[in-house]
Coordinates of C-alpha atoms and ligand atoms in Angstrom, one line a residue:
X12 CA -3.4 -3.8 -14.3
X13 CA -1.0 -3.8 -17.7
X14 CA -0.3 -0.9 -19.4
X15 CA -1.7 0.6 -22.5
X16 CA 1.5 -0.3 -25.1
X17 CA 1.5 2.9 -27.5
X18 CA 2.2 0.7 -30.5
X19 CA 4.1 3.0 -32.8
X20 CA 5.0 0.0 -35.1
X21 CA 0.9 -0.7 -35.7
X22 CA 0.3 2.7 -36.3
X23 CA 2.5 3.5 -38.9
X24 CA 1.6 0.5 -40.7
X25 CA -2.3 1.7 -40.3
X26 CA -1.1 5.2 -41.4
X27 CA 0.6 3.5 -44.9
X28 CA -3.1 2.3 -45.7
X29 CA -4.1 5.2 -45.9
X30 CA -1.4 7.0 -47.1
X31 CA -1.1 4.8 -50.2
X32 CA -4.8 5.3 -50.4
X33 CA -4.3 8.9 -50.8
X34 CA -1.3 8.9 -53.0
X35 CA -2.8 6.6 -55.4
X36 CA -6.1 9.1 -55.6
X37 CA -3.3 12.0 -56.1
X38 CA -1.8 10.3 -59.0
X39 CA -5.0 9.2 -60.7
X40 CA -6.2 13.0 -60.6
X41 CA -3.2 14.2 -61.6
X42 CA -2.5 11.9 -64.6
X43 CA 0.6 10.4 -62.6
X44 CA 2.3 12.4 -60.7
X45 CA 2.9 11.4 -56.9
X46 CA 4.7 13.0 -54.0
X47 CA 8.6 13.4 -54.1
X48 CA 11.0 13.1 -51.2
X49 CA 14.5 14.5 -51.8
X50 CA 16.9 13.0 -49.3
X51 CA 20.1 13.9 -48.6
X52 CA 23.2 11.7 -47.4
X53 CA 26.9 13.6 -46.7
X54 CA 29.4 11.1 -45.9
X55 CA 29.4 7.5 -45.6
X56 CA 28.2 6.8 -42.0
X57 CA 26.8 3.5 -41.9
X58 CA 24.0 4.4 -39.5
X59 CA 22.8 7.6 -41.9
X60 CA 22.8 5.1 -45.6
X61 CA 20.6 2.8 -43.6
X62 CA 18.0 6.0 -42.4
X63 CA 18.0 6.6 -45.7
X64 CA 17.8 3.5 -47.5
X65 CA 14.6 3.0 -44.4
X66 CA 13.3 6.5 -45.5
X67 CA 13.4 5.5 -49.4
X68 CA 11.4 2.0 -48.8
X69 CA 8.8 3.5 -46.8
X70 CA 8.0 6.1 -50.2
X71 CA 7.7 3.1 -52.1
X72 CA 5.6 1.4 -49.5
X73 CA 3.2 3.9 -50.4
X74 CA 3.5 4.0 -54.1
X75 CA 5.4 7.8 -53.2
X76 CA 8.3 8.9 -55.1
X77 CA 12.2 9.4 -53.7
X78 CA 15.0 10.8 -55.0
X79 CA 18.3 9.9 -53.2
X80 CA 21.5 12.7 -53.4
X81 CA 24.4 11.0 -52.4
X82 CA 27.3 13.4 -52.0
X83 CA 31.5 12.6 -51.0
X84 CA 32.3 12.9 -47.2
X85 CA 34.7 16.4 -48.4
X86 CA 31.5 18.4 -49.0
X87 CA 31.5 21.6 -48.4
X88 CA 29.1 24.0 -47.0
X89 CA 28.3 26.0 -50.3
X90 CA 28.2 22.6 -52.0
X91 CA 25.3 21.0 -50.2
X92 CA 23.8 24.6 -49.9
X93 CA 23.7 24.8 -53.6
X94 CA 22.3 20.9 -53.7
X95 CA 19.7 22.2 -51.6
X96 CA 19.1 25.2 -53.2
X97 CA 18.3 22.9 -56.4
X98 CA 15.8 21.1 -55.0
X99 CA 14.0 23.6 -53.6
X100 CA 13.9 25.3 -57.0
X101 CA 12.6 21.7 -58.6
X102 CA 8.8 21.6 -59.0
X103 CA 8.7 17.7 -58.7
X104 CA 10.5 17.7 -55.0
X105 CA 7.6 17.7 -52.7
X106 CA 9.9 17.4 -49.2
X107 CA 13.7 17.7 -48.7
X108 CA 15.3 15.3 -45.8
X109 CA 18.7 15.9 -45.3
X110 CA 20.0 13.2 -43.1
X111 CA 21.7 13.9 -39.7
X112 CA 24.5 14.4 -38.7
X113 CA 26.5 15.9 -41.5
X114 CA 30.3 15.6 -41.4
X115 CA 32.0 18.3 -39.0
X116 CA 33.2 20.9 -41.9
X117 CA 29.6 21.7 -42.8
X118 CA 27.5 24.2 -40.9
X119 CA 24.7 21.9 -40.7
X120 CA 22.4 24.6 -39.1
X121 CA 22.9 26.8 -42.0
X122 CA 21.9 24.0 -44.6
X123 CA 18.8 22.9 -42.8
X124 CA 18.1 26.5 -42.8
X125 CA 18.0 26.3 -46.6
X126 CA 15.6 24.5 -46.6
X127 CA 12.2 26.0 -47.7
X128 CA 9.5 26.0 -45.3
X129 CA 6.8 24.2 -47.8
X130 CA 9.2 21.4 -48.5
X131 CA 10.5 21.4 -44.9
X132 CA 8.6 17.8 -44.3
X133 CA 11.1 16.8 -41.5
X134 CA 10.5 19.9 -39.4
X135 CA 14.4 21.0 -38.8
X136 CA 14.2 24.5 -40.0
X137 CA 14.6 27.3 -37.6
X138 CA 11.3 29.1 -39.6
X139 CA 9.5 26.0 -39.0
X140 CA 9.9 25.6 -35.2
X141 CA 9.7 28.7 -34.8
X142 CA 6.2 28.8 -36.6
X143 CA 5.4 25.5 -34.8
X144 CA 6.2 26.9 -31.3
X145 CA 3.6 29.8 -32.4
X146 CA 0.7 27.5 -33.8
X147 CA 0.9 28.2 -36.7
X148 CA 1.2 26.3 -39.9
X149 CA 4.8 23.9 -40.4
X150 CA 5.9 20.9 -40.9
X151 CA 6.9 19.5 -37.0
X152 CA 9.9 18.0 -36.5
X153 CA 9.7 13.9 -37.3
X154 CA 10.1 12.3 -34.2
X155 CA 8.4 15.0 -31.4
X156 CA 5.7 15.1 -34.0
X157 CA 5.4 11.3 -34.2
X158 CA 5.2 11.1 -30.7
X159 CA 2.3 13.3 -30.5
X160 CA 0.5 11.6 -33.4
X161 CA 1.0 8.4 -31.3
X162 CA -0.5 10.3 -28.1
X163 CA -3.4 11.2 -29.6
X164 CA -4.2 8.2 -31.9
X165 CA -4.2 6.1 -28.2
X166 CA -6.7 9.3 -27.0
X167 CA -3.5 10.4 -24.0
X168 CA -5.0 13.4 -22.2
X169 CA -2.3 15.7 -22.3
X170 CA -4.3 19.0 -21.0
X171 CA -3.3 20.3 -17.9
X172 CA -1.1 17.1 -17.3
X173 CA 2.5 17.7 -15.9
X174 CA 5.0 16.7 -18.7
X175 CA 8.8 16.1 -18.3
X176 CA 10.9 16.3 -20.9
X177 CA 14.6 14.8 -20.7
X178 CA 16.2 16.1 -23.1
X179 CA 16.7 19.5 -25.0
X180 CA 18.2 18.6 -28.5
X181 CA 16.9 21.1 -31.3
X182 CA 15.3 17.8 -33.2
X183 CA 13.9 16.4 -30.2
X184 CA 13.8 18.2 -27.0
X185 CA 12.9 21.4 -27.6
X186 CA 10.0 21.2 -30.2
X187 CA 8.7 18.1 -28.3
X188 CA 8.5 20.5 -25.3
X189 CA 7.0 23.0 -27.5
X190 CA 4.2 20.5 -29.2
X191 CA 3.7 19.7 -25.3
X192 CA 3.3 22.6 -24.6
X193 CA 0.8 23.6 -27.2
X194 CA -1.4 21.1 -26.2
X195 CA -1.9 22.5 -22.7
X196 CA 0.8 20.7 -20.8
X197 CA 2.4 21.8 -18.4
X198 CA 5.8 21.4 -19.7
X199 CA 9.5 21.3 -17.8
X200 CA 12.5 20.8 -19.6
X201 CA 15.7 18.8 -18.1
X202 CA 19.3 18.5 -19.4
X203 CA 22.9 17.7 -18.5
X204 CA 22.7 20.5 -16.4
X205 CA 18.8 20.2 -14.6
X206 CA 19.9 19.2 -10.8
X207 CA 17.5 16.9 -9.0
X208 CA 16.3 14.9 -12.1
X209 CA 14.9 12.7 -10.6
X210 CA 13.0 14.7 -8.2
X211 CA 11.5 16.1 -11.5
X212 CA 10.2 13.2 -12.7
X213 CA 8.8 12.0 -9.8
X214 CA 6.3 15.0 -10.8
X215 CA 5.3 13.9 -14.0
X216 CA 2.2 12.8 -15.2
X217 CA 3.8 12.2 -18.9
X218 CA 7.9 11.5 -19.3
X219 CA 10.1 12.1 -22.1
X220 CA 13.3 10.6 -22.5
X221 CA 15.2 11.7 -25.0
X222 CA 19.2 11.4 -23.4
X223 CA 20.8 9.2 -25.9
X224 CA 21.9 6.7 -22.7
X225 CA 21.0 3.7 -22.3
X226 CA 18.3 3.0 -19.7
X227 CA 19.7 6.4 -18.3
X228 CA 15.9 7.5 -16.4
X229 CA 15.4 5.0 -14.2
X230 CA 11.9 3.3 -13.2
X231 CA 12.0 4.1 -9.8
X232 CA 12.1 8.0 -10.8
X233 CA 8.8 7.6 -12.7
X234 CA 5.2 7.9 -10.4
X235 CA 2.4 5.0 -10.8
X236 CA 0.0 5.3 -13.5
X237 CA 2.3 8.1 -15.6
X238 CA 2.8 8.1 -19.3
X239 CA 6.1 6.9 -20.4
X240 CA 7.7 8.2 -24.2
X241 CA 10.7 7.0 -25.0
X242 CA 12.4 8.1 -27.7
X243 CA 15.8 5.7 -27.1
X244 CA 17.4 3.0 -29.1
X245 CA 20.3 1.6 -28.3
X246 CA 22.1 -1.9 -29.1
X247 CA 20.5 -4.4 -27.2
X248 CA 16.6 -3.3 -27.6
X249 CA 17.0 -1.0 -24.9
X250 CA 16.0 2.9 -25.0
X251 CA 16.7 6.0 -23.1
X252 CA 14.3 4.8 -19.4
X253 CA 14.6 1.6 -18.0
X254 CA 10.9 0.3 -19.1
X255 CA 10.9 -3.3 -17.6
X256 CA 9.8 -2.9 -13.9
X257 CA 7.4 0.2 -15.6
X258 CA 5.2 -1.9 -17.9
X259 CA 2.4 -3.5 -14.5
X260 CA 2.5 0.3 -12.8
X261 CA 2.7 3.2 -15.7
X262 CA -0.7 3.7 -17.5
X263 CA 0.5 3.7 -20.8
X264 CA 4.1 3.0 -22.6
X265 CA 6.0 3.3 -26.0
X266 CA 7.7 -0.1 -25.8
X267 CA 11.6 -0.5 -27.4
X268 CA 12.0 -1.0 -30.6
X269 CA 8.6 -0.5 -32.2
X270 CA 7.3 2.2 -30.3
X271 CA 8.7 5.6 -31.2
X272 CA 11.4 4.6 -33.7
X273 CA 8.3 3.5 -36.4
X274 CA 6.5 7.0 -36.1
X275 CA 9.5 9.2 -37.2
X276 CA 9.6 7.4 -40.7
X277 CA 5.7 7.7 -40.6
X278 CA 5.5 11.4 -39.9
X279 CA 8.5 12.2 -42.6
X280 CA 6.3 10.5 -45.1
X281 CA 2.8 11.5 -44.0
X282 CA 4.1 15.2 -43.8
X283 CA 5.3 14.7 -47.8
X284 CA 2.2 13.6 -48.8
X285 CA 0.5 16.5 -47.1
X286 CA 3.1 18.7 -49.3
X287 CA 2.6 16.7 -52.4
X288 CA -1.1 17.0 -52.2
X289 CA -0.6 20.7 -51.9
X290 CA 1.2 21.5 -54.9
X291 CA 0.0 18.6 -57.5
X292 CA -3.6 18.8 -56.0
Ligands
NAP9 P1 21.3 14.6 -28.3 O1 21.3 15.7 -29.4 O2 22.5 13.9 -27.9 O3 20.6 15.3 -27.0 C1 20.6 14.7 -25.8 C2 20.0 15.5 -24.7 O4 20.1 14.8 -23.5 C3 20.7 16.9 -24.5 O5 19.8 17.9 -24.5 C4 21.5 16.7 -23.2 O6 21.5 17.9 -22.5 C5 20.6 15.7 -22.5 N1 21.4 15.0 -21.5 C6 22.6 14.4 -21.7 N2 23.0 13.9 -20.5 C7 22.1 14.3 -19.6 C8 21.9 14.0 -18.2 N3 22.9 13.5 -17.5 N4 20.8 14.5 -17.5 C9 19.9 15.1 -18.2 N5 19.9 15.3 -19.6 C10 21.0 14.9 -20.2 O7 20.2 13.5 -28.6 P2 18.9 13.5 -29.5 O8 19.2 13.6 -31.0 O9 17.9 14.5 -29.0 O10 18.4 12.0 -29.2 C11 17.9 11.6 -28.0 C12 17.5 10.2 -28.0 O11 16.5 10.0 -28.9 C13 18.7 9.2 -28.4 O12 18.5 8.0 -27.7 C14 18.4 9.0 -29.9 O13 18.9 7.8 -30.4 C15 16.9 9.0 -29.9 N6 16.3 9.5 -31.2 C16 15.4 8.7 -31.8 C17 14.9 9.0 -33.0 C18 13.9 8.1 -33.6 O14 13.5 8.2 -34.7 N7 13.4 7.1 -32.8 C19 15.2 10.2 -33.6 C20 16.1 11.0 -33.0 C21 16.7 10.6 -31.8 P3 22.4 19.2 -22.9 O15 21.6 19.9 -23.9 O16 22.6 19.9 -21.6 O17 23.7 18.6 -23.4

């Protein structure tokens, strides 16, 4: 039997429906106004502008607001800490993204941290994960958070399920363990130092990879009929597991591009919205 594809790409582009639906109801109530995303860009990494300039076109796809803060690659730490520090002081900023990585002189942890937890819409605060990890209200970090909105939209049972997690990067890892977790998974965590990787996998009901190598977890590793997130992209339409021989025995997939990669955008604008309806509504 094929495997249920966890169509990230559909999704999102269900989610905008509504989205637009509700930002359009937010403006007529509130003679005009609409959510606002501040984003951030250091530097002028190729990768980052075109995040950015994605990020921007999905606020207009839904009739939301953006304001874009470009700033020189010789920024300093006070410098974007005092950008951020404006826009969370701006009433019309509903959500603040700043784009990652930031160039090596700024203590990026410290400027995420800046961030305040209302308008904290991509989830990257230490407060926020923190509160996230506890249950209780905060923004989730975009792409663990996507994930599990693209788990539950396809009805994955994740209660009591054994869940691997590849993976233990503070925007990825960590709070997608934690989001696991709160859902009643049973949750392990493996990094560059876990021994027997695959021997962990081989456990899993639902896998995670989130490496950053290319077709690093291979199919072998990974048990008939288990779940199969991968968070991955790399050049050549490849992710983090090697999906091919997976997609006739897995029960259910995120396929490469279009699985995950759609529901990070999603989540960033659906959590803006969410804040935007909380302060103009
Ligand atoms: P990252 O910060 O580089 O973290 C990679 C993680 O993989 C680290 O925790 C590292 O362990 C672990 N790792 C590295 N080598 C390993 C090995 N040999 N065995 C087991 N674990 C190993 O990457 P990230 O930002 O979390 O991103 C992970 C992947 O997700 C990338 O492919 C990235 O492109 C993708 N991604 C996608 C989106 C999206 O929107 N679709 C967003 C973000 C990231 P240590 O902690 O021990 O070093």
């Amino acid at each position: 039997m094929s495997a249920l594809i966890l169509d990230g790409k559909a999704l999102a582009q269900k989610t905008e429906e509504t989205l637009s639906a509700r930002v359009a109801a937010l403006k007529e109530k509130s003679g005009g106004q609409t959510p606002i995303l501040a984003t951030i860009l250091v530097g002028n990494d190729p990768a980052s502008a075109t995040y950015v300039k994605m990020k921007g076109n999905a606020c207009r796809r839904i009739g939301m607001g953006s304001m874009q803060v470009e700033l020189p690659s010789s920024t300093t730490t006070e410098q974007l800490l005092s950008r951020i520090e404006e826009l969370n002081s701006n009433p019309n900023v509903h959500g603040i993204l700043l784009q990652h990585p930031v160039p090596t002189q700024i203590e990026e942890r410290d400027c995420f941290d800046a961030i305040c937890l209302e308008k904290d819409v991509d989830g990257v605060t230490c407060l926020g994960f923190g509160r996230m990890a506890m249950g209780e209200k905060a923004y989730g970090c975009a792409t663990p958070k996507g994930i599990m909105r693209l788990l539950e939209a396809y009805k994955i049972e994740l209660e009591g399920k054994d869940a691997v997690v590849v993976g233990r990067s503070p925007i990825l890892g960590k709070p997608m363990a934690a989001m696991l977790l709160n859902a009643n998974a049973t949750v392990t965590i493996c990094h560059s130092r876990t021994q027997n990787l695959a021997e962990h996998i081989r456990c899993a009901d639902i896998v995670v990879g989130a490496v950053g190598r290319p077709e690093f977890i291979k199919a072998e590793w990974i048990k008939d009929g288990a779940v199969v997130v991968d968070a991955g992209y790399h050049p050549g339409g490849v992710g983090d597991i090697e999906l091919g021989p997976l997609t006739k025995r897995v029960a259910a997939y995120t396929p490469v591009p279009g699985g995950v990669g759609p529901m990070t955008i999603n989540t960033l604008i659906y959590q803006t919205v969410d804040s935007g309806e909380r302060k103009i509504g």
